Structure formats: structure tokens, C-alpha cells
CSV table of N, CA, C and O in Angstrom, one decimal:
chain,number,residue,atom,x,y,z
A,151,UNK,N,87.8,105.3,95.1
A,151,UNK,CA,88.4,104.2,95.7
A,151,UNK,C,89.9,104.1,95.3
A,151,UNK,O,90.8,104.0,96.1
A,152,UNK,N,90.1,104.0,94.0
A,152,UNK,CA,91.5,103.8,93.5
A,152,UNK,C,92.4,105.0,93.9
A,152,UNK,O,93.5,104.9,94.2
A,153,UNK,N,91.8,106.2,93.8
A,153,UNK,CA,92.5,107.4,94.1
A,153,UNK,C,92.9,107.6,95.6
A,153,UNK,O,93.9,108.1,96.0
A,154,UNK,N,92.0,107.0,96.4
A,154,UNK,CA,92.2,107.2,97.9
A,154,UNK,C,93.1,106.1,98.5
A,154,UNK,O,93.7,106.4,99.6
A,155,UNK,N,93.1,104.9,98.0
A,155,UNK,CA,93.8,103.8,98.7
A,155,UNK,C,95.0,103.3,97.8
A,155,UNK,O,96.1,103.2,98.3
A,156,UNK,N,94.6,102.8,96.7
A,156,UNK,CA,95.6,102.0,95.9
A,156,UNK,C,96.8,102.9,95.4
A,156,UNK,O,97.9,102.5,95.5
A,157,UNK,N,96.5,104.0,94.8
A,157,UNK,CA,97.5,104.8,94.2
A,157,UNK,C,98.5,105.3,95.3
A,157,UNK,O,99.7,105.2,95.1
A,158,UNK,N,98.1,105.8,96.4
A,158,UNK,CA,99.1,106.2,97.5
A,158,UNK,C,99.9,105.0,97.9
A,158,UNK,O,101.1,105.2,98.2
A,159,UNK,N,99.4,103.8,98.0
A,159,UNK,CA,100.2,102.7,98.4
A,159,UNK,C,101.2,102.3,97.3
A,159,UNK,O,102.4,102.1,97.6
A,160,UNK,N,100.8,102.4,96.0
A,160,UNK,CA,101.7,102.1,94.9
A,160,UNK,C,102.8,103.2,94.9
A,160,UNK,O,104.0,102.9,94.6
A,161,UNK,N,102.5,104.5,95.2
A,161,UNK,CA,103.5,105.5,95.2
A,161,UNK,C,104.5,105.3,96.3
A,161,UNK,O,105.7,105.5,96.2
A,162,UNK,N,104.0,104.9,97.5
A,162,UNK,CA,104.9,104.6,98.6
A,162,UNK,C,105.8,103.4,98.3
A,162,UNK,O,107.0,103.5,98.5
A,163,UNK,N,105.3,102.4,97.6
A,163,UNK,CA,106.1,101.3,97.2
A,163,UNK,C,107.2,101.7,96.2
A,163,UNK,O,108.4,101.3,96.3
A,164,UNK,N,106.8,102.6,95.3
A,164,UNK,CA,107.8,103.1,94.3
A,164,UNK,C,108.9,103.9,95.0
A,164,UNK,O,110.0,103.8,94.6
A,165,UNK,N,108.5,104.7,96.0
A,165,UNK,CA,109.5,105.4,96.8
A,165,UNK,C,110.5,104.5,97.5
A,165,UNK,O,111.7,104.7,97.6
A,166,UNK,N,109.9,103.4,98.1
A,166,UNK,CA,110.8,102.5,98.8
A,166,UNK,C,111.7,101.8,97.9
A,166,UNK,O,112.9,101.6,98.2
A,167,UNK,N,111.2,101.3,96.7
A,167,UNK,CA,112.1,100.7,95.8
A,167,UNK,C,113.2,101.6,95.3
A,167,UNK,O,114.4,101.3,95.1
A,168,UNK,N,112.8,102.9,95.0
A,168,UNK,CA,113.8,103.9,94.5
A,168,UNK,C,114.9,104.1,95.6
A,168,UNK,O,116.1,104.2,95.2
A,169,UNK,N,114.5,104.2,96.8
A,169,UNK,CA,115.5,104.4,97.9
A,169,UNK,C,116.4,103.1,98.0
A,169,UNK,O,117.6,103.3,98.2
A,170,UNK,N,115.8,101.9,97.9
A,170,UNK,CA,116.6,100.7,97.9
A,170,UNK,C,117.6,100.7,96.8
A,170,UNK,O,118.8,100.3,97.0
A,171,UNK,N,117.2,101.1,95.6
A,171,UNK,CA,118.1,101.2,94.4
A,171,UNK,C,119.3,102.1,94.7
A,171,UNK,O,120.5,101.8,94.5
A,172,UNK,N,119.0,103.3,95.2
A,172,UNK,CA,120.0,104.3,95.5
A,172,UNK,C,121.0,103.8,96.6
A,172,UNK,O,122.2,103.9,96.5
A,173,UNK,N,120.5,103.1,97.6
A,173,UNK,CA,121.3,102.5,98.7
A,173,UNK,C,122.2,101.4,98.1
A,173,UNK,O,123.4,101.4,98.4
A,174,UNK,N,121.6,100.6,97.3
A,174,UNK,CA,122.4,99.5,96.6
A,174,UNK,C,123.6,100.1,95.8
A,174,UNK,O,124.7,99.6,95.8
A,175,UNK,N,123.3,101.1,95.0
A,175,UNK,CA,124.3,101.8,94.2
A,175,UNK,C,125.4,102.3,95.0
A,175,UNK,O,126.6,102.1,94.8
A,176,UNK,N,125.1,103.1,96.1
A,176,UNK,CA,126.1,103.7,96.9
A,176,UNK,C,126.9,102.6,97.7
A,176,UNK,O,128.1,102.7,97.7
A,177,UNK,N,126.2,101.6,98.2
A,177,UNK,CA,126.9,100.6,98.9
A,177,UNK,C,127.8,99.8,97.9
A,177,UNK,O,128.9,99.4,98.3
A,178,UNK,N,127.3,99.6,96.7
A,178,UNK,CA,128.2,98.9,95.7
A,178,UNK,C,129.4,99.7,95.4
A,178,UNK,O,130.5,99.1,95.3
A,179,UNK,N,129.3,101.0,95.4
A,179,UNK,CA,130.5,101.8,95.1
A,179,UNK,C,131.5,101.8,96.3
A,179,UNK,O,132.7,101.7,96.2
A,180,UNK,N,130.9,101.8,97.5
A,180,UNK,CA,131.7,101.7,98.7
A,180,UNK,C,132.4,100.4,98.8
A,180,UNK,O,133.6,100.3,99.2
A,181,UNK,N,131.8,99.3,98.4
A,181,UNK,CA,132.4,98.0,98.4
A,181,UNK,C,133.5,98.0,97.3
A,181,UNK,O,134.6,97.5,97.5
A,182,UNK,N,133.2,98.5,96.1
A,182,UNK,CA,134.2,98.5,95.0
A,182,UNK,C,135.4,99.2,95.3
A,182,UNK,O,136.5,98.9,94.9
A,183,UNK,N,135.3,100.3,96.1
A,183,UNK,CA,136.5,101.1,96.4
A,183,UNK,C,137.1,100.8,97.8
A,183,UNK,O,137.8,101.6,98.4
A,184,UNK,N,136.7,99.6,98.4
A,184,UNK,CA,137.2,99.1,99.7
A,184,UNK,C,137.0,100.1,100.8
A,184,UNK,O,137.8,100.2,101.7
A,185,UNK,N,135.9,100.9,100.8
A,185,UNK,CA,135.6,101.7,101.9
A,185,UNK,C,134.9,100.9,103.0
A,185,UNK,O,135.2,101.0,104.2
A,186,UNK,N,134.0,100.0,102.6
A,186,UNK,CA,133.4,99.0,103.5
A,186,UNK,C,133.8,97.6,102.9
A,186,UNK,O,134.1,97.4,101.7
A,187,UNK,N,133.7,96.6,103.8
A,187,UNK,CA,134.1,95.3,103.4
A,187,UNK,C,132.9,94.3,103.6
A,187,UNK,O,132.2,94.4,104.6
A,188,UNK,N,132.8,93.4,102.7
A,188,UNK,CA,131.7,92.4,102.8
A,188,UNK,C,132.0,91.4,103.9
A,188,UNK,O,131.1,90.6,104.2
A,189,UNK,N,133.2,91.4,104.5
A,189,UNK,CA,133.4,90.5,105.6
A,189,UNK,C,132.8,91.0,106.9
A,189,UNK,O,132.6,90.2,107.8
A,190,UNK,N,132.3,92.2,106.9
A,190,UNK,CA,131.6,92.8,108.0
A,190,UNK,C,130.2,92.2,107.9
A,190,UNK,O,129.5,92.3,106.9
A,191,UNK,N,129.7,91.6,108.9
A,191,UNK,CA,128.3,90.9,108.9
A,191,UNK,C,127.2,91.9,108.6
A,191,UNK,O,126.3,91.5,107.9
A,192,UNK,N,127.3,93.1,109.1
A,192,UNK,CA,126.2,94.1,108.8
A,192,UNK,C,126.2,94.5,107.4
A,192,UNK,O,125.1,94.5,106.7
A,193,UNK,N,127.3,94.8,106.8
A,193,UNK,CA,127.4,95.2,105.4
A,193,UNK,C,127.0,94.0,104.5
A,193,UNK,O,126.2,94.2,103.6
A,194,UNK,N,127.5,92.8,104.8
A,194,UNK,CA,127.1,91.6,104.1
A,194,UNK,C,125.6,91.4,104.1
A,194,UNK,O,125.0,91.1,103.1
A,195,UNK,N,125.0,91.5,105.3
A,195,UNK,CA,123.6,91.3,105.4
A,195,UNK,C,122.7,92.3,104.6
A,195,UNK,O,121.8,92.0,103.9
A,196,UNK,N,123.1,93.6,104.7
A,196,UNK,CA,122.4,94.6,103.9
A,196,UNK,C,122.6,94.4,102.4
A,196,UNK,O,121.6,94.5,101.7
A,197,UNK,N,123.8,94.1,102.0
A,197,UNK,CA,124.1,93.8,100.6
A,197,UNK,C,123.3,92.6,100.1
A,197,UNK,O,122.7,92.7,99.0
A,198,UNK,N,123.2,91.6,100.8
A,198,UNK,CA,122.4,90.4,100.4
A,198,UNK,C,121.0,90.7,100.4
A,198,UNK,O,120.2,90.2,99.5
A,199,UNK,N,120.5,91.4,101.3
A,199,UNK,CA,119.0,91.8,101.4
A,199,UNK,C,118.7,92.7,100.2
A,199,UNK,O,117.6,92.4,99.5
A,200,UNK,N,119.5,93.7,99.9
A,200,UNK,CA,119.2,94.5,98.8
A,200,UNK,C,119.2,93.8,97.5
A,200,UNK,O,118.4,94.0,96.6
A,201,UNK,N,120.2,92.9,97.3
A,201,UNK,CA,120.3,92.1,96.1
A,201,UNK,C,119.1,91.2,96.0
A,201,UNK,O,118.6,91.0,94.9
A,202,UNK,N,118.7,90.6,97.1
A,202,UNK,CA,117.5,89.7,97.0
A,202,UNK,C,116.2,90.4,96.6
A,202,UNK,O,115.4,89.9,95.9
A,203,UNK,N,116.1,91.7,97.1
A,203,UNK,CA,114.9,92.5,96.7
A,203,UNK,C,115.0,93.0,95.3
A,203,UNK,O,114.0,93.0,94.6
A,204,UNK,N,116.1,93.5,94.9
A,204,UNK,CA,116.2,94.2,93.6
A,204,UNK,C,116.6,93.4,92.4
A,204,UNK,O,116.3,93.7,91.3
A,205,UNK,N,117.2,92.2,92.6
A,205,UNK,CA,117.7,91.4,91.5
A,205,UNK,C,116.5,91.0,90.6
A,205,UNK,O,116.7,91.0,89.4
A,206,UNK,N,115.3,90.6,91.1
A,206,UNK,CA,114.2,90.3,90.2
A,206,UNK,C,113.8,91.4,89.4
A,206,UNK,O,113.2,91.2,88.3
A,207,UNK,N,114.0,92.7,89.8
A,207,UNK,CA,113.6,93.8,89.0
A,207,UNK,C,114.7,94.2,88.1
A,207,UNK,O,114.4,94.7,87.0
A,208,UNK,N,116.0,94.0,88.4
A,208,UNK,CA,117.1,94.4,87.6
A,208,UNK,C,117.4,93.4,86.5
A,208,UNK,O,117.9,93.8,85.4
A,209,UNK,N,117.2,92.1,86.8
A,209,UNK,CA,117.6,91.1,85.8
A,209,UNK,C,116.9,91.2,84.5
A,209,UNK,O,117.7,91.2,83.4
A,210,UNK,N,115.6,91.5,84.4
A,210,UNK,CA,115.0,91.7,83.0
A,210,UNK,C,115.6,92.9,82.3
A,210,UNK,O,115.7,92.9,81.1
A,211,UNK,N,115.9,94.0,83.1
A,211,UNK,CA,116.5,95.2,82.5
A,211,UNK,C,117.8,94.9,81.9
A,211,UNK,O,118.2,95.3,80.8
A,212,UNK,N,118.6,94.1,82.6
A,212,UNK,CA,120.0,93.8,82.2
A,212,UNK,C,120.0,93.0,80.9
A,212,UNK,O,121.0,93.1,80.1
A,213,UNK,N,119.0,92.2,80.7
A,213,UNK,CA,118.9,91.4,79.4
A,213,UNK,C,118.8,92.3,78.2
A,213,UNK,O,119.3,91.9,77.1
A,214,UNK,N,118.2,93.5,78.3
A,214,UNK,CA,118.0,94.4,77.2
A,214,UNK,C,119.0,95.5,77.1
A,214,UNK,O,119.1,96.1,76.1
A,215,UNK,N,119.8,95.6,78.1
A,215,UNK,CA,120.8,96.7,78.1
A,215,UNK,C,122.1,96.2,77.6
A,215,UNK,O,122.5,95.0,77.8
A,216,UNK,N,122.9,97.0,76.9
A,216,UNK,CA,124.2,96.6,76.4
A,216,UNK,C,125.2,96.4,77.5
A,216,UNK,O,125.1,97.0,78.6
A,217,UNK,N,126.1,95.5,77.4
A,217,UNK,CA,127.1,95.2,78.4
A,217,UNK,C,128.1,96.3,78.3
A,217,UNK,O,128.8,96.5,77.3
A,218,UNK,N,128.3,97.0,79.4
A,218,UNK,CA,129.2,98.2,79.5
A,218,UNK,C,130.4,97.8,80.4
A,218,UNK,O,131.1,98.7,80.7
A,219,UNK,N,130.6,96.6,80.7
A,219,UNK,CA,131.7,96.2,81.5
A,219,UNK,C,131.5,96.4,82.9
A,219,UNK,O,130.6,95.9,83.5
A,220,UNK,N,132.4,97.2,83.5
A,220,UNK,CA,132.3,97.5,85.0
A,220,UNK,C,131.1,98.3,85.4
A,220,UNK,O,130.6,98.2,86.5
A,221,UNK,N,130.6,99.2,84.5
A,221,UNK,CA,129.5,100.1,84.8
A,221,UNK,C,128.2,99.4,84.5
A,221,UNK,O,127.9,99.1,83.4
A,222,UNK,N,127.4,99.2,85.6
A,222,UNK,CA,126.0,98.7,85.4
A,222,UNK,C,125.0,99.8,85.4
A,222,UNK,O,124.8,100.5,86.4
A,223,UNK,N,124.4,100.0,84.2
A,223,UNK,CA,123.4,101.1,84.1
A,223,UNK,C,122.0,100.6,84.4
A,223,UNK,O,121.1,101.4,84.3
A,224,UNK,N,121.8,99.4,84.7
A,224,UNK,CA,120.4,98.9,85.0
A,224,UNK,C,119.7,99.6,86.2
A,224,UNK,O,118.5,99.8,86.1
A,225,UNK,N,120.4,99.9,87.3
A,225,UNK,CA,119.7,100.7,88.3
A,225,UNK,C,119.2,102.0,87.9
A,225,UNK,O,118.1,102.4,88.3
A,226,UNK,N,120.0,102.7,87.0
A,226,UNK,CA,119.5,104.0,86.5
A,226,UNK,C,118.2,103.8,85.6
A,226,UNK,O,117.3,104.6,85.7
A,227,UNK,N,118.3,102.7,84.8
A,227,UNK,CA,117.1,102.4,84.0
A,227,UNK,C,115.9,102.1,84.9
A,227,UNK,O,114.8,102.5,84.6
A,228,UNK,N,116.1,101.4,85.9
A,228,UNK,CA,115.0,101.0,86.8
A,228,UNK,C,114.5,102.3,87.5
A,228,UNK,O,113.2,102.5,87.6
A,229,UNK,N,115.3,103.2,87.9
A,229,UNK,CA,114.9,104.5,88.5
A,229,UNK,C,114.0,105.3,87.5
A,229,UNK,O,113.0,105.9,87.8
A,230,UNK,N,114.5,105.3,86.2
A,230,UNK,CA,113.7,106.0,85.2
A,230,UNK,C,112.3,105.3,85.0
A,230,UNK,O,111.3,106.0,84.9
A,231,UNK,N,112.3,104.0,85.0
A,231,UNK,CA,111.0,103.3,84.8
A,231,UNK,C,110.1,103.5,86.0
A,231,UNK,O,108.9,103.7,85.9
A,232,UNK,N,110.7,103.6,87.2
A,232,UNK,CA,109.8,103.9,88.4
A,232,UNK,C,109.3,105.3,88.3
A,232,UNK,O,108.1,105.5,88.7
A,233,UNK,N,110.1,106.2,87.9
A,233,UNK,CA,109.6,107.6,87.7
A,233,UNK,C,108.5,107.7,86.7
A,233,UNK,O,107.5,108.4,86.9
A,234,UNK,N,108.6,106.9,85.6
A,234,UNK,CA,107.5,106.9,84.6
A,234,UNK,C,106.2,106.4,85.2
A,234,UNK,O,105.1,106.9,85.0
A,235,UNK,N,106.4,105.3,86.0
A,235,UNK,CA,105.2,104.7,86.7
A,235,UNK,C,104.6,105.7,87.7
A,235,UNK,O,103.3,105.8,87.7
A,236,UNK,N,105.4,106.4,88.4
A,236,UNK,CA,104.9,107.4,89.3
A,236,UNK,C,104.1,108.5,88.6
A,236,UNK,O,103.0,108.9,89.0
A,237,UNK,N,104.6,109.0,87.4
A,237,UNK,CA,103.9,110.0,86.6
A,237,UNK,C,102.6,109.5,86.2
A,237,UNK,O,101.6,110.2,86.2
A,238,UNK,N,102.6,108.2,85.7
A,238,UNK,CA,101.3,107.6,85.2
A,238,UNK,C,100.3,107.5,86.4
A,238,UNK,O,99.1,107.7,86.2
A,239,UNK,N,100.8,107.0,87.5
A,239,UNK,CA,99.9,106.9,88.7
A,239,UNK,C,99.3,108.2,89.1
A,239,UNK,O,98.1,108.3,89.4
A,240,UNK,N,100.1,109.2,89.1
A,240,UNK,CA,99.6,110.6,89.5
A,240,UNK,C,98.6,111.0,88.5
A,240,UNK,O,97.5,111.6,88.8
A,241,UNK,N,98.9,110.8,87.2
A,241,UNK,CA,97.9,111.2,86.1
A,241,UNK,C,96.6,110.4,86.3
A,241,UNK,O,95.5,111.0,86.2
A,242,UNK,N,96.7,109.1,86.5
A,242,UNK,CA,95.5,108.3,86.7
A,242,UNK,C,94.7,108.8,87.9
A,242,UNK,O,93.5,108.9,87.9
A,243,UNK,N,95.4,109.1,89.0
A,243,UNK,CA,94.7,109.5,90.2
A,243,UNK,C,94.1,110.9,90.0
A,243,UNK,O,93.0,111.1,90.6
A,244,UNK,N,94.6,111.8,89.3
A,244,UNK,CA,94.1,113.1,89.1
A,244,UNK,C,92.9,113.1,88.1
A,244,UNK,O,92.0,113.9,88.2
A,245,UNK,N,92.9,112.2,87.1
A,245,UNK,CA,92.0,112.2,86.0
A,245,UNK,C,90.9,111.2,86.1
A,245,UNK,O,89.8,111.3,85.6
A,246,UNK,N,91.1,110.1,86.8
A,246,UNK,CA,90.2,109.0,86.8
A,246,UNK,C,89.7,108.6,88.2
A,246,UNK,O,89.0,107.7,88.4
A,247,UNK,N,90.3,109.3,89.2
A,247,UNK,CA,90.0,108.9,90.6
A,247,UNK,C,88.8,109.6,91.0
A,247,UNK,O,87.9,109.7,91.6
């Protein structure tokens, strides 16, 4: 049961969150270098949606990470944690499913 239903769903969710993190990082760089502008309603909407989704995941990580000024390393830490969870889920699915 767990191998057939729950683990694939969790892996899909991990992929979606990983993609959202990458999009947020790229969009953040584009905003920082004035390639796109937050005055554009589409850009602003995407930025606000990504922040609403990812901020609850990034906030606890930021509490434990050192302040590096302009460079926020919490998305990279979140991607590493997601990858660890994926490895564990695959292991559980292969050995206990």
C-alpha cells in the first residue's frame, strides 16, 4: 500500500516544491538585476504566490543558517533537505513496501 500510493505522491510533491524553489531563486535574481519588474502584475503575482508557498518552509531554515547578507542560502539548504527526503522515501519504498 505505502509503496504503491503514498510514496509516489510524496515524491511528486517533493518534485513540485523543488521546482518552485528553483523558479523562486531565478525570479529573485531577475528581479534583483532589474530584468523583470515587480510592478508587472504577472511577475508580482507569481512572486507573491511563490513566497506564500515557500516561506513556511524557508523560515525555519533561515533561523539556523548564518546571516550572509545579500546571499540567501536557505533555498539551497531546502533543496538538499528535499533530496534527502527523496532518498529516504525511495529506500523505504524499495525495502519496506
